[in-house]
XYZ file of N, CA and C in Angstrom:
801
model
N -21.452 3.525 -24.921
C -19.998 3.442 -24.872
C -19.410 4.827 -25.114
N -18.171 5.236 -23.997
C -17.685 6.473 -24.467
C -16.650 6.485 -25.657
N -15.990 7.600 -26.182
C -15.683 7.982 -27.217
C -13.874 7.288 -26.437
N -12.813 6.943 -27.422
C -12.032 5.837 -26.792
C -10.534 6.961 -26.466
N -10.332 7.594 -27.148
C -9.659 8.548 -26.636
C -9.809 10.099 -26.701
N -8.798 11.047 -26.195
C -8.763 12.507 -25.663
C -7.615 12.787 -27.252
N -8.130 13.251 -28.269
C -6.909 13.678 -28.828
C -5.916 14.704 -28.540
N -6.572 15.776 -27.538
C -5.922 16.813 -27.230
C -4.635 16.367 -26.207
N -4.867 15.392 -25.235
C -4.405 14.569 -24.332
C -3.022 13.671 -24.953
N -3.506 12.791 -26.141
C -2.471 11.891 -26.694
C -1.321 13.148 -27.865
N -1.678 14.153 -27.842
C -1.211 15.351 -28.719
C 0.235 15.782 -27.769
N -0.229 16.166 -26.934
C 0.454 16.702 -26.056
C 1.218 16.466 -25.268
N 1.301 14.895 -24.734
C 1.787 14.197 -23.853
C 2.929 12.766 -24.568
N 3.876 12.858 -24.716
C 4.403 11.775 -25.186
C 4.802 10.792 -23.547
N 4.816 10.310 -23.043
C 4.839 9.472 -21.927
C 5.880 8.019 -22.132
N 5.834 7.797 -22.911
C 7.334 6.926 -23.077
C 9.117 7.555 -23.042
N 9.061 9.172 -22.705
C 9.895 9.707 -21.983
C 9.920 9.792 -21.017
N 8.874 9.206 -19.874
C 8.585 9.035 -17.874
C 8.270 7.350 -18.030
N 8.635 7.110 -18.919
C 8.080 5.366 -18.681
C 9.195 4.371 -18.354
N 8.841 3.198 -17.967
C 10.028 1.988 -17.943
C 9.805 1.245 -18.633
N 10.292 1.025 -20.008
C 9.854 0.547 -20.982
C 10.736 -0.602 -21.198
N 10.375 -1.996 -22.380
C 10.549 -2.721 -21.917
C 12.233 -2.548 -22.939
N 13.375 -3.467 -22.518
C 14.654 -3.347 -23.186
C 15.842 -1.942 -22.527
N 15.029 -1.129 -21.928
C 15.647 0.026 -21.290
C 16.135 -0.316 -20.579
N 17.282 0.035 -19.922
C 18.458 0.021 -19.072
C 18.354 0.198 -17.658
N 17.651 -0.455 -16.708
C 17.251 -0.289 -15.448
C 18.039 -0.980 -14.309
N 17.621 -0.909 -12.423
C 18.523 -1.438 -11.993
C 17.547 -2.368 -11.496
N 18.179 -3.508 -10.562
C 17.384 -4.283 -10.647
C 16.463 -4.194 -9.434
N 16.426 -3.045 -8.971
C 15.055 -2.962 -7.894
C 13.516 -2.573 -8.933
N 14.081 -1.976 -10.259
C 13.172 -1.294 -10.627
C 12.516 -2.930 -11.854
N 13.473 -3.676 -12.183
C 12.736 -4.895 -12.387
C 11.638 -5.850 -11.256
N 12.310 -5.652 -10.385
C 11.750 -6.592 -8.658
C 10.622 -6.383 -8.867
N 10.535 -4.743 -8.300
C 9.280 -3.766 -8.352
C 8.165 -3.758 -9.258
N 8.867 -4.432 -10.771
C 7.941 -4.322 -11.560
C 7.128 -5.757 -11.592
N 7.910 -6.971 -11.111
C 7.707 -8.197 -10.831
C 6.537 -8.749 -10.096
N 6.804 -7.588 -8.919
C 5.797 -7.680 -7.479
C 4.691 -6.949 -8.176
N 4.742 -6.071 -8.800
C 3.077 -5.347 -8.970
C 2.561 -6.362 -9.259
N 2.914 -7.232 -10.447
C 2.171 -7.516 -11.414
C 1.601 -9.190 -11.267
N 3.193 -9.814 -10.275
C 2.499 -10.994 -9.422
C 1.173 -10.591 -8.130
N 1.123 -9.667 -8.202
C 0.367 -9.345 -7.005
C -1.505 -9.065 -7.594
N -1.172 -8.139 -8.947
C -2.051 -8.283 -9.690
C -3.186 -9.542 -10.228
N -1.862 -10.092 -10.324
C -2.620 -11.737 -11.089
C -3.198 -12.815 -10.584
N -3.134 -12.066 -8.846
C -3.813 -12.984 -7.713
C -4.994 -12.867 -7.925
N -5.418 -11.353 -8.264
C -6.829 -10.851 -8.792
C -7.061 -11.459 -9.697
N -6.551 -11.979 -10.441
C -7.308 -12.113 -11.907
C -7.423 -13.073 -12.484
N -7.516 -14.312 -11.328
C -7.871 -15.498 -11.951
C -8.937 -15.941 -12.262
N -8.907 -16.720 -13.735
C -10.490 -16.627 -14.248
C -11.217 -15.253 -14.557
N -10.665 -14.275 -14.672
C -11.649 -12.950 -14.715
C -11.504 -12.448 -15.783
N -12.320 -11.366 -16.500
C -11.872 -10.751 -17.451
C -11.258 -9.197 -17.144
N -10.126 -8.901 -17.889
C -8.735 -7.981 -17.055
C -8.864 -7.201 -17.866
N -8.586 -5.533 -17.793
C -8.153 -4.684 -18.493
C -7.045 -3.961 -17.746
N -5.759 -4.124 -18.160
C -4.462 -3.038 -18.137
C -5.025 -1.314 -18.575
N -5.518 -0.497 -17.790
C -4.794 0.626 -18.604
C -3.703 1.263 -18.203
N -3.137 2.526 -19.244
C -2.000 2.498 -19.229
C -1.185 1.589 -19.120
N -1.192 0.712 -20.166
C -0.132 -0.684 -19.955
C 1.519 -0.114 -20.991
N 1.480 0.911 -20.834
C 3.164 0.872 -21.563
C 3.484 0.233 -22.606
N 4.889 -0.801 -22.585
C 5.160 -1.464 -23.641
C 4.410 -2.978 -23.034
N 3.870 -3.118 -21.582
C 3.313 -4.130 -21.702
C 3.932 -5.094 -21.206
N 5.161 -4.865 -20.256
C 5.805 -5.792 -19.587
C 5.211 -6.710 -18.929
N 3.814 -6.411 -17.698
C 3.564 -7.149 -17.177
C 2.234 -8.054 -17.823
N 1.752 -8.205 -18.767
C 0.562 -8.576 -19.643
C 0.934 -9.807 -19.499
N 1.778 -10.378 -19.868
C 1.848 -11.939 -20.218
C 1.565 -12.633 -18.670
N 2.124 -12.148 -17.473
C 1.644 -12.797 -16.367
C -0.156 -12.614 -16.018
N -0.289 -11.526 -16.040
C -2.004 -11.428 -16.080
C -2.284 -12.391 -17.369
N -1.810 -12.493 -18.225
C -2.564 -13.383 -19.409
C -2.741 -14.658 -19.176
N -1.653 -14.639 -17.981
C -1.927 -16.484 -17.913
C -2.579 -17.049 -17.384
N -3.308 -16.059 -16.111
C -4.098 -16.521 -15.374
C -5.834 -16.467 -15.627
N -6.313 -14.735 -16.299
C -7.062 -14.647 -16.265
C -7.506 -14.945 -17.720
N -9.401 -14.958 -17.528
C -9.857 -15.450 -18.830
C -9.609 -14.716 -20.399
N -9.652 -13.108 -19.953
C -9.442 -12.523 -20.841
C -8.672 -11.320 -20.414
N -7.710 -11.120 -21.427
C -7.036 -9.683 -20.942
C -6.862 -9.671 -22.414
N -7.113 -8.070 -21.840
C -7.142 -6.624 -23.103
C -6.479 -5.418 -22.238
N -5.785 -4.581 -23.417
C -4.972 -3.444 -22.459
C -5.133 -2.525 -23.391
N -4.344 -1.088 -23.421
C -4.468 0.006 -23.861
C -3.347 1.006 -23.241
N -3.545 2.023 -23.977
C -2.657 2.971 -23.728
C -2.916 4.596 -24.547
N -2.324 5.506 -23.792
C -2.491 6.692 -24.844
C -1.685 7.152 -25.616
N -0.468 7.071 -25.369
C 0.753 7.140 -26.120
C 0.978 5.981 -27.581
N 1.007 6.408 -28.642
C 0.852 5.314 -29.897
C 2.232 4.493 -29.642
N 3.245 5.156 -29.551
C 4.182 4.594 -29.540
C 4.403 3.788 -28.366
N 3.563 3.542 -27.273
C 3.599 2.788 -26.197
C 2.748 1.390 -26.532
N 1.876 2.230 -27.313
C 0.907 0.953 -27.805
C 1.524 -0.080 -29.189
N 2.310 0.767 -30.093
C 3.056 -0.109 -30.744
C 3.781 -1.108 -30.549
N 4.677 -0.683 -29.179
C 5.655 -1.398 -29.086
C 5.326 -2.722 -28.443
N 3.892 -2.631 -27.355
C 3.131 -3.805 -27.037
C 2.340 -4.626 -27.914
N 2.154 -4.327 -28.520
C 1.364 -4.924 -29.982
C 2.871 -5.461 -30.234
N 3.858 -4.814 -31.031
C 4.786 -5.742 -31.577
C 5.256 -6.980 -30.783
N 5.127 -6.905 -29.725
C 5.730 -7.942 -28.915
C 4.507 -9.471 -28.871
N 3.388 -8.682 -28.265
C 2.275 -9.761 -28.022
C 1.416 -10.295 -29.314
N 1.896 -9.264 -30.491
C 0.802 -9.793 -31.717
C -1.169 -10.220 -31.135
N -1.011 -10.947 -31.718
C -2.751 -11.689 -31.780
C -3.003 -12.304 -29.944
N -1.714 -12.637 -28.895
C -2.075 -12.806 -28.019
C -3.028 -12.291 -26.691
N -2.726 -10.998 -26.923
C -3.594 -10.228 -26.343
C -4.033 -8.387 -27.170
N -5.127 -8.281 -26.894
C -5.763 -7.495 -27.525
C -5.394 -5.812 -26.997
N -4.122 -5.155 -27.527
C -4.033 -3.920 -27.400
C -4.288 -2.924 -28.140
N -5.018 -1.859 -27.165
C -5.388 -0.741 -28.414
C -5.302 0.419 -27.763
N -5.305 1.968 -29.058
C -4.827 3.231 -27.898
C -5.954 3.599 -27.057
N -5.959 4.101 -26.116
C -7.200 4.298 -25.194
C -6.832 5.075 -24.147
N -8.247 6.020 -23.595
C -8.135 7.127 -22.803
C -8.448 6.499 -21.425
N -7.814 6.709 -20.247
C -8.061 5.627 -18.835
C -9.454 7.078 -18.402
N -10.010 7.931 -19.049
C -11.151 8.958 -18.523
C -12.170 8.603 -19.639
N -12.112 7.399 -20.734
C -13.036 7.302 -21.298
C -13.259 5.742 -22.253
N -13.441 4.879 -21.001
C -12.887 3.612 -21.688
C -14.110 2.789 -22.959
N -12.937 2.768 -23.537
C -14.266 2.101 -24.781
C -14.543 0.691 -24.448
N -15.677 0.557 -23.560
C -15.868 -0.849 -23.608
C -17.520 -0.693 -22.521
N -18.313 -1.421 -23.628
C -19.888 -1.200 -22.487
C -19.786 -1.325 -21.083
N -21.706 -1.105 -20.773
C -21.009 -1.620 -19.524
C -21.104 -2.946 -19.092
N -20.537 -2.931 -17.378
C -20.793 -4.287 -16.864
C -20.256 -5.128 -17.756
N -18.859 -5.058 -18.190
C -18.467 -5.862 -19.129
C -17.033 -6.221 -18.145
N -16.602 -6.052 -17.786
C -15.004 -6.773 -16.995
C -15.223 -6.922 -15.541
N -14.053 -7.552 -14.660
C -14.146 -8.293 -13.987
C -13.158 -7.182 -12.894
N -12.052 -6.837 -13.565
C -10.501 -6.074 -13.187
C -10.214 -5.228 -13.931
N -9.980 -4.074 -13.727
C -9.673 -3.141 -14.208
C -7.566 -2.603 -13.256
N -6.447 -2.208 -13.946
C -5.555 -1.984 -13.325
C -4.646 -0.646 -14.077
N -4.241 -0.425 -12.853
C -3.919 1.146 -13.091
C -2.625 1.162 -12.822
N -1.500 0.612 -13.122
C 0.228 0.810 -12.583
C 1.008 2.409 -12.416
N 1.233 2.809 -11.510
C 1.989 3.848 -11.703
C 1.613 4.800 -12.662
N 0.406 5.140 -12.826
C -0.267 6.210 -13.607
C -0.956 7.054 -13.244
N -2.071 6.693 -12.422
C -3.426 7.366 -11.857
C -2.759 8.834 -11.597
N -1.426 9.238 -11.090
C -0.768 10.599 -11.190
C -1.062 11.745 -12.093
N -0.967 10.278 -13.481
C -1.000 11.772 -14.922
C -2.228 12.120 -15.264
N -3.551 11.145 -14.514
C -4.331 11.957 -14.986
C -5.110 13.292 -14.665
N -5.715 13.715 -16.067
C -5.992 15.612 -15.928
C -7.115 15.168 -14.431
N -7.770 14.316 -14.864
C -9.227 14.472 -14.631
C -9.692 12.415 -13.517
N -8.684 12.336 -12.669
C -8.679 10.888 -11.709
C -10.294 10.741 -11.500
N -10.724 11.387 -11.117
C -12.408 10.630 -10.319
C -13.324 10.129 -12.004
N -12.751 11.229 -13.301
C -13.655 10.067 -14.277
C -12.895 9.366 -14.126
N -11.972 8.389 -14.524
C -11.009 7.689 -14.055
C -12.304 6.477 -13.478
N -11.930 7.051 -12.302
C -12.646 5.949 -11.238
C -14.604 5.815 -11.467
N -15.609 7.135 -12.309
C -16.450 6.963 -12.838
C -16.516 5.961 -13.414
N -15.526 5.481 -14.267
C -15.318 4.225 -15.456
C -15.297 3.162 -15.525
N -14.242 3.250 -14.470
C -14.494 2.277 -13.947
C -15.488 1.472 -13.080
N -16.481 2.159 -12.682
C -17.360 1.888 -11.893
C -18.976 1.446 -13.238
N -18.262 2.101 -13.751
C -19.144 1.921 -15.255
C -19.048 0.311 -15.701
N -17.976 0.010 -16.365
C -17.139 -0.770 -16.891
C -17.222 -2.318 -16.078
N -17.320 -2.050 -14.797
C -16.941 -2.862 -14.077
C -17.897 -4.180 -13.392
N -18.338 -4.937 -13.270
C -19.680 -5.913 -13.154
C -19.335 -5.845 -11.533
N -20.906 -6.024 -10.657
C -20.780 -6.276 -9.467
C -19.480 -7.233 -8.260
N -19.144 -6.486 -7.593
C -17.870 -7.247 -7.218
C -16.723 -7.131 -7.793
N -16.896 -6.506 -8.689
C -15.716 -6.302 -9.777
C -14.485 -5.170 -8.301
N -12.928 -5.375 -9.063
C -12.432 -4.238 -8.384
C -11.667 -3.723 -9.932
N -11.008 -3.264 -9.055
C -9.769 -1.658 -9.431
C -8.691 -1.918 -8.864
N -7.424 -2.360 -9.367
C -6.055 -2.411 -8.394
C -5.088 -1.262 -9.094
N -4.642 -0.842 -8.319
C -3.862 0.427 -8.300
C -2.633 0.582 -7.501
N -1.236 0.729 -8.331
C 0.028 0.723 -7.422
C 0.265 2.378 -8.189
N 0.786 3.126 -6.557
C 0.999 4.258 -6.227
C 2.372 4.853 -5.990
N 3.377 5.381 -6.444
C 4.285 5.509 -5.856
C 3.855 6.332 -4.735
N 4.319 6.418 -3.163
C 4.027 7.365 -2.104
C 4.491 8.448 -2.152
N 3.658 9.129 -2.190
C 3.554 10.801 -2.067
C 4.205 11.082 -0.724
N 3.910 10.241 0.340
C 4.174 10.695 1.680
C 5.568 9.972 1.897
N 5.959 9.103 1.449
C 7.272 9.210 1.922
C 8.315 10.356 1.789
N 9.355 11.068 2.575
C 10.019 11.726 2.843
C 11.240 12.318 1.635
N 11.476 11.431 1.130
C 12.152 11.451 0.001
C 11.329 11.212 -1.587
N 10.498 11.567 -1.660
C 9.389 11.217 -2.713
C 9.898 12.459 -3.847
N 10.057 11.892 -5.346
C 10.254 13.075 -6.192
C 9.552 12.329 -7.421
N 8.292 13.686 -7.936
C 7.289 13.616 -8.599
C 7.900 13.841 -9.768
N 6.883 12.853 -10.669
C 7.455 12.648 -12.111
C 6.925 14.286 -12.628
N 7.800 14.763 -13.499
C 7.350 15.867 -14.562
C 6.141 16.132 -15.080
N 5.320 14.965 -15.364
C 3.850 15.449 -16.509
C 2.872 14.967 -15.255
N 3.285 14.381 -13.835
C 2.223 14.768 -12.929
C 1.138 15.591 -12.430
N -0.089 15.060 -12.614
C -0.910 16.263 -12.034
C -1.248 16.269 -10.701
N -1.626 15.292 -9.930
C -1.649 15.430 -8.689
C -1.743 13.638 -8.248
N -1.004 13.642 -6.964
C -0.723 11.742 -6.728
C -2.020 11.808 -5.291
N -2.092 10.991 -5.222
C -2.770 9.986 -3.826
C -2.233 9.365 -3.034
N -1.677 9.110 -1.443
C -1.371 8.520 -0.873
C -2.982 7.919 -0.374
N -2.483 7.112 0.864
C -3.359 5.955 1.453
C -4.693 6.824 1.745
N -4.732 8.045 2.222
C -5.904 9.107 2.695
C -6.788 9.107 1.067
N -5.981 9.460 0.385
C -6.555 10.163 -0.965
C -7.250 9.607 -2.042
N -6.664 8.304 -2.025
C -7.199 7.161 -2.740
C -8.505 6.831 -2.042
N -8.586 6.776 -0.874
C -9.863 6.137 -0.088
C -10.807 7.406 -0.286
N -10.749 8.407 -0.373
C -12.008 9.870 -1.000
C -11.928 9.247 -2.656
N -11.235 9.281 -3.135
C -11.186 9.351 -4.119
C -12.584 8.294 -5.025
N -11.873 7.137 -4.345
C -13.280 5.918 -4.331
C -14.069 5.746 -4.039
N -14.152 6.444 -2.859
C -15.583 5.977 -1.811
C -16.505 7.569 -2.411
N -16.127 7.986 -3.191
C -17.475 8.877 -4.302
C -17.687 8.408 -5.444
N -17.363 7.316 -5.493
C -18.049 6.077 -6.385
C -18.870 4.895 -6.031
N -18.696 5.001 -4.425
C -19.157 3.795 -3.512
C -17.986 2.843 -3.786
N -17.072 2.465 -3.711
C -15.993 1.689 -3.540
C -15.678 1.508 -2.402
N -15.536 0.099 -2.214
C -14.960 -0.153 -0.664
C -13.293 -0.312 -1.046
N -12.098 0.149 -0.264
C -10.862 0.125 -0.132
C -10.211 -0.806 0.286
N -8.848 -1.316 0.278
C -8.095 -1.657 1.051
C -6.742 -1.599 0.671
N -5.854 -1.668 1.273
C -4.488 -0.715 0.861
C -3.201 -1.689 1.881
N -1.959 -1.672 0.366
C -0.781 -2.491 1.143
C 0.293 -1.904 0.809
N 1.118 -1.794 1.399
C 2.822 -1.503 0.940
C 3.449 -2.475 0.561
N 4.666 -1.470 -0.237
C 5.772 -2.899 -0.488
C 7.060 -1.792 -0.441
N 7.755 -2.043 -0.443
C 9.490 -1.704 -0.124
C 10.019 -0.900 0.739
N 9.976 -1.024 1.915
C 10.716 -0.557 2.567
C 12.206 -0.532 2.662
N 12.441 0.933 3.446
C 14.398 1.044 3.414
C 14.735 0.127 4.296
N 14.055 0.188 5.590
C 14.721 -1.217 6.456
C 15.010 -2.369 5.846
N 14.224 -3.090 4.481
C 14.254 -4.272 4.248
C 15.448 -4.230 3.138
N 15.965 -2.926 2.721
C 16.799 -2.896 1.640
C 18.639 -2.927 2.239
N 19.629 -3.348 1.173
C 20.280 -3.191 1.639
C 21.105 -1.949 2.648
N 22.074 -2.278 3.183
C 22.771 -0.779 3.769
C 23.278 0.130 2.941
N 23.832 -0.360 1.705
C 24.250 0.738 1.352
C 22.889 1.603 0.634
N 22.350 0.980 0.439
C 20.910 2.103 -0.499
C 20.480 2.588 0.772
N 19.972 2.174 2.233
C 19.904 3.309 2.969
C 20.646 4.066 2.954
N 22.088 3.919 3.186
C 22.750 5.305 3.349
C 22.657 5.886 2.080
N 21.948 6.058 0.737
C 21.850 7.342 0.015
C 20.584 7.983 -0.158
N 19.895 7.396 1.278
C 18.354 8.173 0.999
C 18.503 9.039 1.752
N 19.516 10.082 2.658
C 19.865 11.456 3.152
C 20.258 12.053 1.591
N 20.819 11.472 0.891
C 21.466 12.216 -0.110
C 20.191 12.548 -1.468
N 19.148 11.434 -1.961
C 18.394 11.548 -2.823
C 17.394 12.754 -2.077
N 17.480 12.528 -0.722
C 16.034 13.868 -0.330
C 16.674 14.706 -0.652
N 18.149 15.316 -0.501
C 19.153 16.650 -0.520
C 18.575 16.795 -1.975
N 18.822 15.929 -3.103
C 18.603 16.262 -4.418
C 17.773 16.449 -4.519
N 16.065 15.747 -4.421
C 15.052 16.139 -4.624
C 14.681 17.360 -4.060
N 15.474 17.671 -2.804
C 14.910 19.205 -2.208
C 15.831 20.270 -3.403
N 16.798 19.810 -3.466
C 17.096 20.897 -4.190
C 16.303 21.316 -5.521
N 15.899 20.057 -6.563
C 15.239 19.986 -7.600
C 16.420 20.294 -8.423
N 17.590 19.388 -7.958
C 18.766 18.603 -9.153
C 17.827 17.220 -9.564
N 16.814 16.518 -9.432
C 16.822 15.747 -9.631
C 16.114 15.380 -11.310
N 16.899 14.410 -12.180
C 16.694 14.607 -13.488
C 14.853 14.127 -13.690
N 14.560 15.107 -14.522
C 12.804 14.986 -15.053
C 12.499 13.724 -16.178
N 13.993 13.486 -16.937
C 13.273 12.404 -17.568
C 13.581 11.356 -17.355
N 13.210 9.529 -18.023
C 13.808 8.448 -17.761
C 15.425 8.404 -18.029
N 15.624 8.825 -19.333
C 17.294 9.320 -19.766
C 18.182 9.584 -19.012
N 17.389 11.020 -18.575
C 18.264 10.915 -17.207
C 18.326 10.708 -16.160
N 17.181 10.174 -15.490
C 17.385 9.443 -14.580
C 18.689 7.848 -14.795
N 18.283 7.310 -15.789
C 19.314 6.300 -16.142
C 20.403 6.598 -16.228
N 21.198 7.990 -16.518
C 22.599 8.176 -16.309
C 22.803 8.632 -14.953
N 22.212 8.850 -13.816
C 22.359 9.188 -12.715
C 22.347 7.909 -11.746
N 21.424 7.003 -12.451
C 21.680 5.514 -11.819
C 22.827 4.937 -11.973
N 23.097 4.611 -13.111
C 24.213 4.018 -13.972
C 25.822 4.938 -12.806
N 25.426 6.029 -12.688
C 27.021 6.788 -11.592
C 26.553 6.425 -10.765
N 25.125 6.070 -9.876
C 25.297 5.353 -8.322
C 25.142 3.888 -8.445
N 24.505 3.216 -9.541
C 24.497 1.737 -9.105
C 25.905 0.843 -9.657
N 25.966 1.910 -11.016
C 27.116 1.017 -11.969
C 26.379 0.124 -12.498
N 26.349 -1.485 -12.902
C 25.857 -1.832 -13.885
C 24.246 -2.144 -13.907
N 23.269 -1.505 -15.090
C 21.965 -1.752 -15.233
C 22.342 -3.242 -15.688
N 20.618 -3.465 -16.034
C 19.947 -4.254 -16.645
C 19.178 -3.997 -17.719
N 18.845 -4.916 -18.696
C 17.732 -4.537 -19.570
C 16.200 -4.978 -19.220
N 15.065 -3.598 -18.964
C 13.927 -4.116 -18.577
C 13.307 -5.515 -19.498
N 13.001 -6.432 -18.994
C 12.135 -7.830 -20.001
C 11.143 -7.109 -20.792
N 10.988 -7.726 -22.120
C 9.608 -7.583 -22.792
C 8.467 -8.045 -21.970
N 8.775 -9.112 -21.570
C 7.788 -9.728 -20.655
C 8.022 -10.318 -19.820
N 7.338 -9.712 -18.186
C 8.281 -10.782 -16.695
C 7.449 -11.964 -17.232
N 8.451 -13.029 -16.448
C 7.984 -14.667 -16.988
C 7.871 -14.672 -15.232
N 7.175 -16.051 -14.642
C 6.345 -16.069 -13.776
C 7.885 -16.712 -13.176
N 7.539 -16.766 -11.952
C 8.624 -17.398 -10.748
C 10.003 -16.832 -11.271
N 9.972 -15.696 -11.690
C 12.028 -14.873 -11.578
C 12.119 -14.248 -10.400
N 11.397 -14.104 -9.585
C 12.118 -13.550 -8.253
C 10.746 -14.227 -6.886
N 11.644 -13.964 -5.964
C 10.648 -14.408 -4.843
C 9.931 -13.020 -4.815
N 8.375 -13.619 -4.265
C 7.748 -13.004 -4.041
C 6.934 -12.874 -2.567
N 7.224 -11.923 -1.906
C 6.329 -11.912 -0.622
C 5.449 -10.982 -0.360
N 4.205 -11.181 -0.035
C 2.919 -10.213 -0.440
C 3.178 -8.943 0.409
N 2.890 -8.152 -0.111
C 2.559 -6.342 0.706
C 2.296 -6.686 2.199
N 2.583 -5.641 2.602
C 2.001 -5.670 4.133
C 0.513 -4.567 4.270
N 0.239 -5.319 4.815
C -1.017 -4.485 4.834
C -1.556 -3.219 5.697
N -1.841 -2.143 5.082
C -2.263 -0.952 5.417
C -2.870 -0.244 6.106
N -3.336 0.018 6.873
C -4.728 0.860 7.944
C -5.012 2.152 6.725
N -6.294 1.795 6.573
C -6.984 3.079 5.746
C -7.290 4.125 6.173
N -7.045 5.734 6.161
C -7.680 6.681 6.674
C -6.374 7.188 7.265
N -5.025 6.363 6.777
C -3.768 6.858 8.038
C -2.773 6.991 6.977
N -1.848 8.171 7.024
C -1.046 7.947 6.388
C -0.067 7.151 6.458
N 0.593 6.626 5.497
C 1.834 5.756 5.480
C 3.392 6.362 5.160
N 4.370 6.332 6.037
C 5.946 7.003 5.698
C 6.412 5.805 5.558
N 6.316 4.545 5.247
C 6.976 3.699 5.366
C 7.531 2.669 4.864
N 6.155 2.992 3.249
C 6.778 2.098 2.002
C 6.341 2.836 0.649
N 7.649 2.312 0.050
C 7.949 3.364 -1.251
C 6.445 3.659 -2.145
N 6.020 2.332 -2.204
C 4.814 1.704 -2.970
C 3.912 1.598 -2.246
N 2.389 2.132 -3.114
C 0.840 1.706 -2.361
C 0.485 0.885 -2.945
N -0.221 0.023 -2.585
C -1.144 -0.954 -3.181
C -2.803 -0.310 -2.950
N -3.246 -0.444 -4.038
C -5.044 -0.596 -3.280
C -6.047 -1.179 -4.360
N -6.165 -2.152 -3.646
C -7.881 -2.757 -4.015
C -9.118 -1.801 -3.898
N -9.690 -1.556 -5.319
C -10.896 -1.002 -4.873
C -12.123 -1.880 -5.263
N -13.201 -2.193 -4.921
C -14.148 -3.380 -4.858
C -15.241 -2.192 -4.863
N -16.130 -2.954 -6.340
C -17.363 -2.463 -5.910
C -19.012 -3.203 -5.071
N -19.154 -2.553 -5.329
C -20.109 -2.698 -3.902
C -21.137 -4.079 -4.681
C-alpha cells in the first residue's frame, strides 16, 4: 500500500477556493451539471465497490451511496474533507488522500471517479498507475472533464495541464485501458440568451479579465444571471431530468460539448 498523502501538495494548495462547494451560491446550470455527472456515475456503480477521489464537500456521495455496495471517498484539502465528514458522519467513509497515491491494497475496488480534477494533478499518469493498481479486473475509471477544446474554454488557476477526448485516450491506453468518451452540454441545447454571451465570455477569457477564483467568479455570475442558488449538501435522486451524454468518437477532437465524459475499463 502507498503512503496516503503528498504533504508538500496538501501544504500548498488550498482548493476549496476553485471548488463548488456544497451551500455556495451557484446558478442553476452549475447544479444540473453537477446532477448529471453524478447520475451518470451511479449507472456504474451498482452493486460495486466505489471510490470518489477528490470528492470536495461531497455533494454527489449520497447518490453513488445508494446504489453501490460500498463507497469511500477522499480528498486533499482538510477542509474539503471536513466539511464532507460533517455532513455524512458514519455513512460513508471519508478520509484526506492523495489521487497519485491511494491508500488502499490492491485489487480491492470495483470504480474509481475523478470529477473535474484530473487538471490539478502535478503528476496524471500516477493518477491513472493507481488506479490500475487499485482496481480488480474489469474494474473502470470515470472521469468528467471540462473541454479544453471548446472555443471559449477558461482554465482554472492551480491547473496543470487538462485532457480533451485525444489526451485522455494516451493517457490510459499506457496503462492498457480501453476508452470510451461522451459529452454533455451543448450551446445549441441551451437557452438563447446564454448563447448570445458566449461571443462575450471568449472576449473575456481572451483578454484574461476573467476572475481566478470561485468568489469571483460568483460575483460576475450573480451581474449576468441575477439570482443564484445554494449548491445542495447532497443531490437527492430524481431533481432534474436526466438524459444520457451523447456519445463520442475517440481519437477526434470534440468543439461541441462543454463536458467530457470517459469510461476507462481495464482490460
Amino acid at each position: 500500500m502507498t503512503s496516503a498523502i503528498s504533504a508538500t501538495r496538501a501544504e500548498v494548495r488550498d482548493y476549496s477556493t476553485v471548488t463548488e462547494l456544497s451551500g455556495d451560491d451557484v446558478t442553476r446550470q452549475q447544479i444540473t451539471s453537477a446532477y448529471h455527472r453524478y447520475t451518470w456515475a451511479a449507472e456504474h456503480c451498482a452493486g460495486k465497490d466505489v471510490l470518489e477521489v477528490a470528492c470536495g464537500s461531497g455533494v454527489g456521495l449520497g447518490l453513488l451511496a445508494r446504489v453501490a455496495r460500498s463507497t469511500r471517498a477522499g480528498d486533499i484539502t482538510p477542509a474539503l474533507v471536513a466539511r464532507a465528514q460533517a455532513h455524512y458522519g458514519d455513512r460513508i467513509a471519508i478520509c484526506l488522500m492523495d489521487a497519485e497515491a491511494l491508500p488502499f491494497p490492491d485489487a480491492t475496488l470495483d470504480v474509481v471517479i475523478l470529477c473535474e480534477a484530473l487538471y490539478y494533478l502535478p503528476h496524471p499518469e500516477r493518477f491513472v498507475a493507481e488506479c490500475r493498481r487499485v482496481l480488480r479486473p474489469g474494474g473502470a475509471v470515470l472521469i468528467t472533464n471540462s473541454n479544453k477544446d471548446m472555443p471559449d474554454f477558461a482554465p482554472s488557476p492551480f491547473a496543470n495541464v487538462y485532457h480533451g477526448v485525444v489526451e485522455l485516450e494516451q493517457l490510459f491506453a499506457a496503462e492498457c485501458f480501453g476508452t470510451s468518451f461522451f459529452g454533455y452540454w451543448t450551446y445549441e441545447t441551451a437557452r438563447p440568451w446564454v448563447r448570445a454571451l458566449v461571443p462575450i465570455k471568449r472576449a473575456v477569457v481572451a483578454s484574461g479579465l476573467m476572475p481566478r477564483t470561485m468568489q469571483g467568479k460568483k460575483l460576475l455570475k450573480r451581474v449576468v444571471f441575477g439570482r443564484l442558488e445554494p449548491m445542495p449538501r447532497e443531490l437527492q435522486p430524481d431533481s432534474y431530468a436526466f438524459e444520457p451524454p451523447a456519445p463520442l468518437a475517440a481519437g477526434i477532437v470534440d468543439r461541441c460539448h462543454r463536458v467530457v465524459y470517459c469510461v476507462a475499463r481495464c482490460a
